[in-house]
PDB file of C-alpha atoms in Angstrom:
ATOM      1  CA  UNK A 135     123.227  99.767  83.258  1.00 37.00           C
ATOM      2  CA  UNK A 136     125.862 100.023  80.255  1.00 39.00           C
ATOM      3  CA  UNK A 137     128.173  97.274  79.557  1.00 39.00           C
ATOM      4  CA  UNK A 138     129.948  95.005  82.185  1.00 44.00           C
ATOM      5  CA  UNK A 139     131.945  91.541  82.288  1.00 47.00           C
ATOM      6  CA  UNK A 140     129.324  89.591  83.720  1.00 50.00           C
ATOM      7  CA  UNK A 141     132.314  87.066  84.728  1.00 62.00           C
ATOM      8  CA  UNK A 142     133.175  89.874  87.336  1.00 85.00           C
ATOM      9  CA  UNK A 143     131.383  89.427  90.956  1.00 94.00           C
ATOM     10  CA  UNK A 144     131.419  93.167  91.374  1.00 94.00           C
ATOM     11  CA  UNK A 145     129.497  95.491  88.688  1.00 93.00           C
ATOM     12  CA  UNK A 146     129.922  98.691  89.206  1.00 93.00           C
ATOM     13  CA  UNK A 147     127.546 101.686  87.629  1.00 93.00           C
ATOM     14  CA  UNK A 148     126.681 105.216  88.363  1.00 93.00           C
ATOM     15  CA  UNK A 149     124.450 104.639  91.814  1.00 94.00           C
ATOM     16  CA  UNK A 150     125.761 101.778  93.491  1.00 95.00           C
ATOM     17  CA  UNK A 151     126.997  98.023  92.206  1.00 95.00           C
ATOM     18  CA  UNK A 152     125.607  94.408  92.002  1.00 96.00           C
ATOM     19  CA  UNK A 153     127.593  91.390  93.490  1.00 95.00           C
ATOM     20  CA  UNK A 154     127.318  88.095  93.078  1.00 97.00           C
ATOM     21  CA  UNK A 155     127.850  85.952  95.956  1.00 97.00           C
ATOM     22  CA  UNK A 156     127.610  82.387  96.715  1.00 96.00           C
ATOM     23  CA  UNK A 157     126.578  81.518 100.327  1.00 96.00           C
ATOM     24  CA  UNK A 158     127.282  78.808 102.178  1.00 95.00           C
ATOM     25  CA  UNK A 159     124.970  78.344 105.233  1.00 94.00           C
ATOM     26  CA  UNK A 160     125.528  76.581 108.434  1.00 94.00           C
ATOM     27  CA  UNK A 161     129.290  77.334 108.730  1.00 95.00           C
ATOM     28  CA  UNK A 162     131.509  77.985 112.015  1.00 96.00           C
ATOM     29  CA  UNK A 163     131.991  81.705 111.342  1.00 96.00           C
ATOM     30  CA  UNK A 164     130.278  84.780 109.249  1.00 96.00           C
ATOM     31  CA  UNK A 165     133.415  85.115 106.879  1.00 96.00           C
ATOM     32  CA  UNK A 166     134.301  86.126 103.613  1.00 97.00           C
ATOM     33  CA  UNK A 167     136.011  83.416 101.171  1.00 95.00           C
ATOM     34  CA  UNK A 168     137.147  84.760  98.348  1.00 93.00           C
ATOM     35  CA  UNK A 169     136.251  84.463  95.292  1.00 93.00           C
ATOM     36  CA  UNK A 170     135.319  81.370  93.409  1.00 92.00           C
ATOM     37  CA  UNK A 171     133.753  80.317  90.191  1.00 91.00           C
ATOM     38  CA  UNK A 172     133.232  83.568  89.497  1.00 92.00           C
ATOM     39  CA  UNK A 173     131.068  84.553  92.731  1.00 96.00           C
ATOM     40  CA  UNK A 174     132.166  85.903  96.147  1.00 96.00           C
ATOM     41  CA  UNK A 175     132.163  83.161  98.525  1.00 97.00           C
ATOM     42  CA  UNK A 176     130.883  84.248 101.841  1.00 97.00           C
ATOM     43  CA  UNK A 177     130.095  81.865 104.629  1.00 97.00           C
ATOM     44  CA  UNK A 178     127.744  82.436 107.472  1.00 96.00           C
ATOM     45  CA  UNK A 179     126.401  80.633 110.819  1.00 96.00           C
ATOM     46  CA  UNK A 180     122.914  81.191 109.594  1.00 95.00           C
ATOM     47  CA  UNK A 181     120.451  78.068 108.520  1.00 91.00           C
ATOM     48  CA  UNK A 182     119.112  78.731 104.818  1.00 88.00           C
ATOM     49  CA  UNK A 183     115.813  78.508 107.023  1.00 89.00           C
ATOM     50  CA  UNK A 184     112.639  80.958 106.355  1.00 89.00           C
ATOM     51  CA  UNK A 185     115.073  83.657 104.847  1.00 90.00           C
ATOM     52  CA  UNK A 186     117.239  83.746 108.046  1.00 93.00           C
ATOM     53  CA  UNK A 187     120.754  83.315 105.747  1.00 94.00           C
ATOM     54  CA  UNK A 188     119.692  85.954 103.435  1.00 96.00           C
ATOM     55  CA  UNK A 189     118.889  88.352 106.194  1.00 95.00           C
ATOM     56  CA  UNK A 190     122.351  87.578 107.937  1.00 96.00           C
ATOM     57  CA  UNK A 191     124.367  88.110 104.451  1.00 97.00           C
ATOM     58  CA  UNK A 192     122.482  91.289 104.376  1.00 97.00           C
ATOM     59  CA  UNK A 193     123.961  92.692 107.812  1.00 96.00           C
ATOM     60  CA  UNK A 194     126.948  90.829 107.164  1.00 97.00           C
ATOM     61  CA  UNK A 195     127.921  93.263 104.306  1.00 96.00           C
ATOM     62  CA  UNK A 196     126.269  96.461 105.467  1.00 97.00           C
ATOM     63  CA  UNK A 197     128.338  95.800 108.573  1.00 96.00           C
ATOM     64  CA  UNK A 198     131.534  95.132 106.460  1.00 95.00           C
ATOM     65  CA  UNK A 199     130.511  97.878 103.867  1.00 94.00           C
ATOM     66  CA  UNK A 200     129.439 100.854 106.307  1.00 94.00           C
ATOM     67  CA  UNK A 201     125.986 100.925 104.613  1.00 95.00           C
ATOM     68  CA  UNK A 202     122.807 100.858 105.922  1.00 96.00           C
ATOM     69  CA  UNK A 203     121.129  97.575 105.380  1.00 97.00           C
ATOM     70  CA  UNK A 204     118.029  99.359 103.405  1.00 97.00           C
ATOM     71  CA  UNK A 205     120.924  99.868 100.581  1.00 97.00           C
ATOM     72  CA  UNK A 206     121.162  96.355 100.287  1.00 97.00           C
ATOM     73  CA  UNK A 207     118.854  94.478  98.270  1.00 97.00           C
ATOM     74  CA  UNK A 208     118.697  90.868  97.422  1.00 96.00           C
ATOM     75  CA  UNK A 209     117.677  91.197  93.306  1.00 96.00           C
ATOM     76  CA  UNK A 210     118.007  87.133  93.017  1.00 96.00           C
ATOM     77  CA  UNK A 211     118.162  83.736  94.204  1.00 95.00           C
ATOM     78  CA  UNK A 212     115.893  84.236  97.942  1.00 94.00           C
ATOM     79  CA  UNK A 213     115.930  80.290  97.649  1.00 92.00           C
ATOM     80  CA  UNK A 214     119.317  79.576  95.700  1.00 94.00           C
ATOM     81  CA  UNK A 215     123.206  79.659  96.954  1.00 93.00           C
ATOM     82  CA  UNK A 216     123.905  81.655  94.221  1.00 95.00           C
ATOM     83  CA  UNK A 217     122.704  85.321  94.835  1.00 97.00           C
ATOM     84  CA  UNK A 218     123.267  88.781  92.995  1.00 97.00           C
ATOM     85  CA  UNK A 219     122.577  91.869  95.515  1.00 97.00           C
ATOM     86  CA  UNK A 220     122.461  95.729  95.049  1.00 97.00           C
ATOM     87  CA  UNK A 221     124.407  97.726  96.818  1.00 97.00           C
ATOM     88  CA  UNK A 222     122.947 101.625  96.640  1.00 96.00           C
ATOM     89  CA  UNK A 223     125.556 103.927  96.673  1.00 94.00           C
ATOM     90  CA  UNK A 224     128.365 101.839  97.290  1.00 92.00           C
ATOM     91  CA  UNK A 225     131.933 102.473  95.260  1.00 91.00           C
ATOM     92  CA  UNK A 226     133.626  99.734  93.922  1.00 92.00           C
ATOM     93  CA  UNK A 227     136.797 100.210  95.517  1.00 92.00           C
ATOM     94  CA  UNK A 228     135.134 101.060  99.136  1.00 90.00           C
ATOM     95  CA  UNK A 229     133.509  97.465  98.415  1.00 94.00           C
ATOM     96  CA  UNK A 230     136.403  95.543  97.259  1.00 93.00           C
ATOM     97  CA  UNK A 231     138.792  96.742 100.193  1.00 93.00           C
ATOM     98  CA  UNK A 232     136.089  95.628 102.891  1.00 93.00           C
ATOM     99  CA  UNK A 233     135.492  92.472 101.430  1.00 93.00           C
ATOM    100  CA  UNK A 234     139.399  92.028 101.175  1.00 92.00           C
ATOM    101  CA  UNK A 235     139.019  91.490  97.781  1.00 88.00           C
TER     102      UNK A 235
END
């Protein structure tokens, strides 16, 4: 994957980019927060219930993105706050400008 600052949230390489996001479930709105600690903070209405929050954050960003959700892949934390994704094909600047980052 080459070399990155892994204190960045966004990675970018030559076929997509990685995020990592910190979730917080269970809030009023599907929103994202910025950026803190060193993870995007994105908050959804989902309940961290059977996977239903990690399904939501997926079709939060390929909705925010313009990707289709099967370019999205959760690579860690299914069970955690804390997540890092794969985004397929996604530019870092396309990213950063829908996340309003």
């Amino acid at each position: 994957m080459g070399l990155h600052n892994m204190n960045e949230p966004l990675q970018a390489d030559e076929t997509g980019l990685t995020l990592l996001v910190r979730v917080s479930p269970r809030s009023a709105t599907n929103r994202v927060a910025g950026i803190v600690n060193g993870a995007i903070r994105i908050n959804l209405t989902a309940s961290p219930v059977e996977g239903a929050a990690n399904e939501m954050l997926i079709e939060f960003l390929a909705k925010l993105c313009h990707l289709p959700k099967s370019d999205i892949s959760l690579v860690t934390g299914y069970a955690a706050r804390q997540k890092r994704l794969r985004l397929e094909g996604a530019g870092l600047d396309q990213v950063k400008l829908a996340l309003g980052l």
